[in-house]
Amino acid sequence: MAILRVNPTRMELTRLKKRLKTAVRGHKLLKDKQDELMKKFIDLIKKNKELRESVEEELINAFKNFLIARAVMSSDIIEEAIMYPTEKISLELEKKNIMSVISPVFELIKNKEEKEDAEGIYPYGLANTSGELDNAIYYLQKVLDRMIELAQVEKTCQLMADEIEKTRRRVNALEHVMIPQLQETVKYITMKLDENERGNRVRLMKVKELVQKDA
Amino acid sequence: MNEDNYIYSVTRIRALENKLLDKSKIDRMVEAKNPEEVIKVLYETSYAGSVSEIKDIGDYEEMLSKEIENTYKMVKEMAPEPELIDIFLLKYDIHNLKVLMKSSFLNEDNDDLLTNIGTIEPVKLKEMIREKNFIFLDPEIKRGLEEIVNSFSINPDPQVIDIILDRCLYTVMSQIAKNSNNSFMVEFVRLQIDLININMFIRVKAMGYGREFLKKVFINEGRLDYNFFVDAMDEPVDILKDKLLISDYSNVISEGIDNYIKTKSLMKFEKLSDDFLLDYTKKGKYVAFGIEPIVGYIMAKENEAKIIRIIMVGKINNIDNELIRERLRDVYV
């Protein structure tokens, strides 16, 4: 293991020891964070999978109906039927902090136009439209809330995956590079200093011997 | 109307009838591997001229409406009583009016949805809507439009536009038919209205709306009146089967409703309704001279458009041949 290129001095040693301590502490914290993130991530992924499957199933249903409606009505008529929606929808965005991952929170706001005798979600007359269109609109209406939820969960998953990746790299860097390097260096400096000490002592002893012989 | 006047037009229709798509052509279209092959089959038919203008597969819709437009233009020219043809054309006017009304409330421009097929040019209609001057329209439609404007100022609901205009459409259609004293046409309109009312009744029930809503959408000129449906409102849909057992609709109803209960889809019923109306106009084949063959031809032509559309949509979306066949309407020939 490579050691850092530092002067083997006592001051450097204290500095490195301090850094090592911080690194170990940081490693522990990051490791905890990673574990927690993983736990949350797995929960979220499970939820995501369920949600996606159910949304897809409903969408398939809706599109199947829409396709039939599309086949039996001409495109002009179908477009006319749905050109004026009964609902206006806006999306509100908030941020949520999960383990320092800034994830989005969507909130769907439906401002149904104020009506006394609201007839719901179908914006067209019944005489010249196909019953399949009703079904398509019904399924799409039903699936919208969940689609938004899915978008939120999926985005959070992505962001979390990124964060996990980053954290893992940091943990690995600390664990396999920084900490061993620091430890090696500390060892190297300690040994070097000890060696110096021993050299000094031998030299002293030698000098003493010479002095005594002369006397 | 003297039947002699029909000699020319009926003869011509007879000649044109031979050019309608027959079962074997349609079968070949259904069996086609891709939309391009469907187009190829069309090249061998009377559609050859309009098909050659298709550059992109998605253009088939325009081709069909062009074809319909030409059919009406031709029929109207040769029919001795062109006002009877208006019964068919009105729905296109009403479609344009719906588009224009909705566009004007939305402050949008949706001219690409307008069709040229109707009795009044879309440009003129647009002018009228812009100036809110409905004086040149049929009094019934004028009343309807005014009603929409009033109701929208209180409470904007796009559905109201469609509902009121649909009602106007069928009221005017049945008026024209009655004025002509042509029992074939009167009956034809009434059958349509009945089938639509039954369809709406089932859908209103499925949507979970009550009598009030049915009353709003109900079209009055049919053979079955509002009370007939109101009585059935709280019963399961099956009841229609018993109630209409001895009517002309018994086949449409029993098969259509059985399928509806099984699949929650009105597809079968809608197909059977179309077939039923087509069947009614098939009488035209056995009438020597009169409006019947002309009506038969128009229906056949519109039906062809529906068939081609279903096949094209099916082919473009890779739908199983069997499923396409199931949805196809009968043919006139």
XYZ file of C-alpha atoms in Angstrom:
548
model
C 0.000 0.000 0.000
C 1.271 3.289 -1.038
C 1.962 5.747 1.666
C 1.403 9.433 1.525
C 4.384 11.550 0.608
C 4.926 13.384 3.824
C 7.893 14.325 5.912
C 8.290 11.867 8.733
C 8.035 14.417 11.484
C 6.258 14.398 14.766
C 4.013 17.258 13.713
C 2.983 15.399 10.586
C 2.258 12.353 12.690
C -0.182 14.191 14.936
C -1.842 15.698 11.909
C -2.247 12.340 10.217
C -3.537 10.700 13.342
C -6.205 13.353 13.566
C -7.136 12.778 9.937
C -7.319 9.072 10.469
C -9.690 9.525 13.345
C -11.957 11.738 11.266
C -11.845 9.294 8.392
C -12.852 6.367 10.576
C -15.653 8.358 12.091
C -16.813 9.526 8.655
C -16.680 6.003 7.367
C -18.900 4.751 10.137
C -21.414 7.513 9.593
C -21.506 6.994 5.856
C -21.852 3.266 6.284
C -24.860 3.844 8.538
C -26.321 6.202 6.006
C -25.831 3.701 3.237
C -27.538 0.946 5.219
C -30.466 3.141 6.029
C -30.732 4.314 2.421
C -30.679 0.737 1.217
C -33.453 -0.180 3.611
C -35.619 2.700 2.455
C -34.719 2.058 -1.147
C -35.787 -1.562 -1.029
C -39.123 -0.627 0.510
C -39.611 2.005 -2.126
C -38.646 -0.307 -4.957
C -41.197 -2.825 -3.793
C -43.852 -0.170 -3.708
C -42.746 1.085 -7.078
C -43.040 -2.343 -8.628
C -46.530 -2.908 -7.302
C -47.665 0.523 -8.364
C -46.173 0.255 -11.799
C -47.737 -3.106 -12.444
C -51.185 -1.964 -11.411
C -50.921 1.312 -13.317
C -49.785 -0.490 -16.421
C -52.617 -2.926 -16.187
C -55.145 -0.139 -15.869
C -53.573 1.798 -18.696
C -53.716 -1.233 -20.940
C -57.380 -1.491 -20.114
C -57.966 2.161 -20.866
C -56.058 2.072 -24.112
C -57.785 -1.074 -25.227
C -61.118 0.642 -24.789
C -59.872 3.792 -26.389
C -58.601 1.886 -29.365
C -61.986 0.335 -29.969
C -63.656 3.703 -29.570
C -61.098 5.084 -31.976
C -61.866 2.341 -34.463
C -65.603 2.879 -34.537
C -65.637 6.677 -34.411
C -63.980 8.950 -36.924
C -61.048 10.941 -35.658
C -62.872 14.255 -36.011
C -65.756 13.079 -33.887
C -63.579 11.599 -31.208
C -61.447 14.712 -31.003
C -64.494 16.905 -30.828
C -65.864 14.740 -28.031
C -62.847 15.206 -25.820
C -61.629 18.639 -26.832
C -63.212 20.420 -23.902
C -62.272 18.724 -20.646
C -64.519 18.991 -17.617
C -61.646 19.236 -15.230
C -58.644 21.438 -14.984
C -55.711 19.882 -13.267
C -52.637 21.471 -11.850
C -49.695 19.910 -10.168
C -48.093 21.282 -7.047
C -44.509 20.419 -6.335
C -42.939 20.189 -2.921
C -39.632 18.866 -1.717
C -39.062 16.190 0.854
C -35.749 15.319 2.419
C -35.154 11.594 2.822
C -31.653 10.992 4.237
C -30.396 14.104 2.481
C -31.991 13.018 -0.802
C -34.163 15.865 -1.988
C -37.118 14.052 -3.489
C -40.218 15.519 -5.091
C -43.715 15.347 -3.687
C -46.443 15.868 -6.254
C -49.859 17.004 -5.351
C -52.648 16.894 -7.852
C -55.095 19.745 -7.652
C -58.303 19.297 -9.542
C -60.295 22.398 -10.000
C -63.505 21.134 -11.273
C -65.333 24.036 -12.731
C -68.013 25.155 -10.365
C -71.238 23.528 -11.374
C -74.466 22.982 -9.568
C -75.424 19.892 -11.474
C -72.010 18.420 -12.062
C -72.291 15.390 -14.269
C -68.808 14.162 -13.655
C -66.028 13.297 -15.955
C -67.619 12.811 -19.336
C -67.319 15.972 -21.416
C -69.310 14.762 -24.414
C -72.836 13.888 -25.396
C -73.928 10.305 -25.630
C -75.827 10.149 -28.890
C -72.951 10.018 -31.337
C -70.197 8.565 -29.215
C -69.344 4.973 -28.511
C -69.792 3.330 -25.136
C -66.172 2.242 -25.320
C -65.138 5.863 -24.954
C -66.954 6.002 -21.601
C -64.909 3.076 -20.396
C -61.661 4.550 -21.657
C -62.343 7.880 -19.957
C -63.427 6.132 -16.786
C -60.245 4.071 -16.570
C -58.002 6.990 -17.434
C -59.679 9.132 -14.811
C -59.201 6.398 -12.248
C -55.572 5.833 -13.068
C -54.470 9.465 -13.052
C -53.938 9.798 -9.285
C -51.917 6.642 -9.234
C -49.875 7.675 -12.218
C -48.857 10.818 -10.391
C -47.997 8.771 -7.329
C -45.985 6.412 -9.497
C -44.094 9.323 -11.023
C -43.250 10.540 -7.548
C -42.109 7.153 -6.305
C -40.130 6.409 -9.403
C -38.327 9.718 -9.352
C -37.538 9.246 -5.677
C -36.167 5.798 -6.462
C -33.919 7.226 -9.137
C -32.637 9.981 -6.908
C -32.063 7.529 -4.103
C -30.243 5.125 -6.370
C -27.927 7.964 -7.357
C -27.379 8.886 -3.753
C -26.704 5.279 -2.775
C -24.212 4.976 -5.573
C -22.440 8.133 -4.432
C -22.445 7.075 -0.800
C -21.150 3.650 -1.683
C -18.292 5.122 -3.618
C -17.435 7.352 -0.698
C -17.613 4.496 1.786
C -15.439 2.357 -0.430
C -12.940 5.122 -0.952
C -12.677 5.660 2.766
C -12.578 2.006 3.604
C -10.185 0.773 0.989
C -8.039 3.773 0.171
C -8.068 6.597 2.672
C -8.011 4.673 5.904
C -5.371 2.061 4.958
C -3.240 4.790 3.453
C -3.400 6.873 6.559
C -2.726 3.872 8.741
C 0.299 2.912 6.640
C 1.636 6.399 6.739
C 1.185 6.683 10.480
C 2.995 3.383 10.838
C 5.740 4.537 8.496
C 6.263 7.772 10.382
C 6.233 6.041 13.757
C 8.767 3.539 12.526
C 10.932 6.188 10.952
C 10.852 8.220 14.155
C 11.662 5.145 16.225
C 14.494 4.314 13.865
C 15.854 7.848 14.236
C 15.587 7.510 17.969
C 17.496 4.238 17.915
C 20.131 5.709 15.589
C 20.518 8.618 17.948
C 20.900 6.381 20.936
C 23.523 4.213 19.206
C 25.399 7.316 18.147
C 25.294 8.638 21.717
C 26.513 5.342 23.083
C 29.314 5.276 20.519
C 30.335 8.858 21.413
C 30.266 8.017 25.091
C 32.499 4.996 24.470
C 34.979 7.125 22.508
C 35.032 9.761 25.201
C 35.626 7.151 27.904
C 38.465 5.501 25.899
C 40.215 8.867 25.500
C 39.963 9.709 29.141
C -93.212 12.565 -55.050
C -93.681 10.832 -58.265
C -91.628 7.692 -58.460
C -90.800 8.348 -62.081
C -88.454 11.070 -60.978
C -86.320 8.432 -59.429
C -85.731 6.503 -62.619
C -82.475 8.224 -63.440
C -80.984 8.330 -59.969
C -81.924 4.812 -59.009
C -80.459 3.424 -62.198
C -77.262 5.241 -61.493
C -77.209 4.003 -57.908
C -77.667 0.465 -59.152
C -74.583 0.881 -61.265
C -72.634 2.315 -58.329
C -73.767 -0.420 -55.999
C -71.737 -2.883 -58.015
C -68.629 -1.009 -57.076
C -69.167 -1.327 -53.338
C -66.720 -3.492 -51.440
C -67.845 -7.069 -51.270
C -67.203 -9.696 -48.682
C -64.186 -11.204 -50.407
C -62.395 -7.860 -50.681
C -63.069 -7.144 -47.028
C -61.836 -10.577 -46.083
C -58.649 -9.951 -47.972
C -58.225 -6.636 -46.175
C -58.705 -8.297 -42.806
C -56.167 -10.954 -43.712
C -53.625 -8.359 -44.823
C -50.367 -8.422 -42.932
C -49.938 -4.693 -42.566
C -51.721 -1.433 -43.332
C -49.879 -1.063 -46.622
C -51.421 -4.271 -47.869
C -54.887 -3.020 -46.981
C -54.210 0.000 -49.132
C -53.111 -2.296 -51.935
C -56.428 -4.110 -51.812
C -58.209 -0.753 -51.936
C -56.359 0.029 -55.148
C -58.425 -2.651 -56.841
C -61.691 -1.047 -55.793
C -63.571 2.161 -56.436
C -61.288 3.707 -53.845
C -58.342 3.534 -56.220
C -58.567 7.223 -57.092
C -58.579 8.541 -53.555
C -56.175 5.922 -52.271
C -53.509 7.078 -54.680
C -53.386 10.362 -52.790
C -52.371 8.641 -49.574
C -48.768 9.418 -48.880
C -48.657 8.357 -45.287
C -50.601 5.491 -43.736
C -52.121 7.921 -41.236
C -53.843 9.774 -44.067
C -56.502 7.127 -44.477
C -58.857 9.099 -42.258
C -58.777 12.047 -44.636
C -59.220 9.733 -47.558
C -62.364 8.291 -45.988
C -63.925 11.634 -45.240
C -63.127 12.805 -48.740
C -64.805 9.703 -50.114
C -67.881 10.334 -47.963
C -67.949 13.944 -49.041
C -67.861 12.966 -52.718
C -70.570 10.396 -52.200
C -72.899 12.955 -50.668
C -72.122 15.529 -53.285
C -72.976 13.100 -56.036
C -76.075 11.721 -54.359
C -77.386 15.176 -53.625
C -76.962 16.222 -57.214
C -78.971 13.384 -58.606
C -81.564 12.833 -55.906
C -84.967 14.242 -56.825
C -85.578 15.225 -53.215
C -82.240 16.575 -52.047
C -83.732 17.750 -48.753
C -84.075 14.118 -47.725
C -80.345 13.706 -48.111
C -79.980 16.502 -45.560
C -81.134 14.000 -42.975
C -77.744 12.374 -43.388
C -75.789 15.564 -43.803
C -77.129 17.264 -40.705
C -74.939 15.290 -38.360
C -71.900 16.840 -40.007
C -73.294 20.338 -39.523
C -73.950 19.509 -35.918
C -70.437 18.173 -35.558
C -69.069 21.442 -36.949
C -71.288 23.420 -34.613
C -70.042 21.429 -31.626
C -66.446 22.035 -32.608
C -67.062 25.728 -33.180
C -69.013 26.235 -29.967
C -66.411 24.459 -27.894
C -63.618 26.329 -29.626
C -65.276 29.639 -29.011
C -65.737 28.912 -25.308
C -62.172 27.688 -25.053
C -60.871 30.574 -27.128
C -59.021 28.135 -29.299
C -58.832 27.485 -32.974
C -59.662 23.943 -33.994
C -60.486 24.388 -37.652
C -58.741 21.173 -38.570
C -61.571 19.276 -36.901
C -64.215 20.844 -39.121
C -65.619 18.844 -41.954
C -66.806 20.052 -45.345
C -69.448 17.395 -45.659
C -72.361 19.248 -44.056
C -75.081 21.324 -45.661
C -73.587 24.645 -44.610
C -69.989 25.578 -45.283
C -67.899 25.604 -42.111
C -66.659 29.115 -42.888
C -70.211 30.435 -42.784
C -70.952 28.562 -39.589
C -67.840 30.017 -38.036
C -68.955 33.499 -38.965
C -72.369 32.884 -37.398
C -70.895 31.563 -34.173
C -68.524 34.478 -33.943
C -71.299 36.999 -34.298
C -73.707 34.896 -32.278
C -76.160 35.361 -35.093
C -78.044 32.133 -35.676
C -80.854 33.509 -37.760
C -79.986 31.519 -40.886
C -80.032 28.199 -39.126
C -82.949 25.887 -38.596
C -85.163 27.356 -35.833
C -84.664 24.262 -33.714
C -80.889 24.531 -33.921
C -81.062 28.279 -33.364
C -82.997 27.670 -30.160
C -80.482 25.036 -29.130
C -77.508 27.315 -29.678
C -79.138 30.112 -27.722
C -79.864 27.680 -24.925
C -76.202 26.687 -24.876
C -75.012 30.270 -24.758
C -77.371 31.007 -21.883
C -76.514 27.923 -19.928
C -72.812 28.483 -20.420
C -72.946 31.961 -18.997
C -74.315 30.502 -15.777
C -72.473 27.257 -15.605
C -69.910 26.136 -18.160
C -70.259 22.434 -18.820
C -68.961 21.149 -22.164
C -71.307 18.203 -22.053
C -74.286 20.524 -22.328
C -73.120 21.582 -25.790
C -73.122 18.038 -27.069
C -76.333 17.062 -25.364
C -78.349 19.991 -26.661
C -76.952 19.795 -30.164
C -77.482 16.037 -30.352
C -81.085 16.561 -29.378
C -81.458 19.283 -32.012
C -79.938 16.986 -34.593
C -82.432 14.213 -34.142
C -85.371 16.555 -33.724
C -84.569 18.277 -36.985
C -83.904 14.968 -38.712
C -87.267 13.653 -37.725
C -88.939 16.923 -38.724
C -87.476 16.735 -42.191
C -88.548 13.135 -42.509
C -92.072 13.923 -41.361
C -92.386 16.888 -43.696
C -91.471 14.724 -46.619
C -94.332 12.343 -45.841
C -91.994 9.546 -46.717
C -92.817 6.720 -44.356
C -89.574 4.903 -45.099
C -87.529 7.863 -43.927
C -89.730 8.596 -40.906
C -89.305 5.046 -39.761
C -85.586 5.115 -40.491
C -85.043 8.133 -38.248
C -87.203 6.679 -35.518
C -85.288 3.428 -35.513
C -82.031 5.310 -35.190
C -83.354 7.348 -32.295
C -84.637 4.285 -30.487
C -81.328 2.494 -30.802
C -79.484 5.564 -29.581
C -81.859 5.932 -26.654
C -81.334 2.315 -25.664
C -77.585 2.756 -25.949
C -77.697 5.931 -23.854
C -79.952 4.291 -21.308
C -77.428 1.515 -20.737
C -74.552 3.948 -20.549
C -76.329 6.313 -18.176
C -76.965 3.365 -15.909
C -73.340 2.283 -16.136
C -72.157 5.784 -15.288
C -74.375 5.715 -12.238
C -76.458 8.741 -13.152
C -80.152 8.844 -12.497
C -83.397 9.749 -14.175
C -82.593 13.441 -14.233
C -79.619 12.856 -16.467
C -81.458 10.436 -18.705
C -84.139 13.037 -19.149
C -81.504 15.524 -20.241
C -79.972 13.305 -22.890
C -83.140 11.544 -23.978
C -84.278 12.097 -27.535
C -88.018 12.306 -27.797
C -88.834 11.433 -31.366
C -88.430 7.677 -31.108
C -90.995 4.927 -30.879
C -90.095 4.117 -27.279
C -90.904 7.016 -24.997
C -89.156 8.361 -21.948
C -91.516 6.617 -19.555
C -90.595 3.285 -21.037
C -87.016 3.810 -19.934
C -87.774 5.470 -16.616
C -89.724 2.399 -15.560
C -86.682 0.264 -16.277
C -84.242 2.577 -14.518
C -84.076 0.694 -11.234
C -84.115 -2.770 -12.743
C -81.087 -4.647 -14.014
C -80.283 -4.082 -17.668
C -81.720 -7.525 -18.464
C -85.189 -6.107 -18.156
C -84.856 -4.537 -21.593
C -84.630 -8.005 -23.039
C -88.056 -8.907 -21.725
C -89.587 -5.534 -22.414
C -88.481 -5.515 -26.034
C -88.964 -9.195 -26.655
C -91.670 -8.740 -29.210
C -90.271 -5.609 -30.825
C -88.111 -5.330 -33.940
C -85.122 -4.851 -31.717
C -85.353 -8.168 -29.926
C -82.339 -9.642 -31.727
C -80.146 -6.613 -31.272
C -81.147 -6.309 -27.641
C -80.875 -9.893 -26.520
C -77.501 -10.544 -28.127
C -76.144 -7.086 -27.431
C -77.156 -7.065 -23.794
C -75.960 -10.591 -23.123
C -72.600 -9.561 -24.448
C -72.699 -6.337 -22.442
C -73.401 -8.182 -19.197
C -70.552 -10.558 -19.927
C -67.933 -8.049 -21.031
C -69.180 -4.680 -19.758
C -68.662 -3.460 -23.290
C -71.288 -2.075 -25.627
C -69.203 -2.920 -28.655
C -71.398 -5.807 -29.717
C -74.555 -3.802 -29.175
C -73.238 -0.925 -31.236
C -72.230 -3.278 -33.999
C -75.625 -4.957 -33.953
C -77.365 -1.579 -33.996
C -75.424 -0.563 -37.058
C -76.190 -3.872 -38.693
C -79.843 -3.479 -37.830
C -80.060 -0.076 -39.492
C -78.158 -1.333 -42.483
C -80.506 -4.246 -42.670
C -83.451 -1.885 -42.642
C -82.043 0.066 -45.556
C -81.274 -3.131 -47.418
C -84.942 -3.046 -48.288
C -83.733 -0.563 -50.857
C -82.383 -3.402 -52.884
C -85.857 -4.677 -53.559
C -87.568 -1.374 -54.256
C -87.633 -0.510 -57.910
C -87.840 3.263 -57.712
C -87.842 5.557 -54.706
C -85.622 7.028 -52.041
C -84.857 3.615 -50.557
C -82.025 2.568 -52.909
C -80.356 5.944 -52.452
C -80.550 5.701 -48.675
C -79.269 2.164 -48.935
C -76.325 3.343 -50.956
C -75.476 6.140 -48.528
C -75.635 3.780 -45.585
C -73.537 1.254 -47.437
C -70.946 3.872 -48.192
C -70.807 5.126 -44.593
C -70.619 1.559 -43.456
C -67.718 0.926 -45.766
C -65.900 3.855 -44.254
C -66.482 2.342 -40.814
C -65.225 -1.036 -41.977
C -62.101 0.403 -43.539
C -61.446 2.495 -40.435
C -61.775 -0.506 -38.142
C -59.463 -2.557 -40.336
C -56.907 0.232 -40.624
C -56.891 0.996 -36.907
C -56.613 -2.719 -36.264
C -53.742 -3.199 -38.687
C -51.847 -0.144 -37.512
C -52.099 -1.341 -33.937
C -51.377 -4.956 -34.724
C -54.659 -6.350 -33.566
C -55.538 -9.965 -34.101
C -57.464 -10.693 -37.301
C -60.197 -12.455 -35.367
C -60.713 -9.447 -33.107
C -60.993 -7.176 -36.111
C -63.503 -9.468 -37.736
C -65.604 -9.502 -34.597
C -65.956 -5.741 -34.707
C -66.723 -5.468 -38.389
C -70.142 -4.477 -39.513
C -72.165 -6.410 -42.069
C -71.866 -5.427 -45.670
C -74.635 -4.024 -47.792
C -73.885 -6.066 -50.865
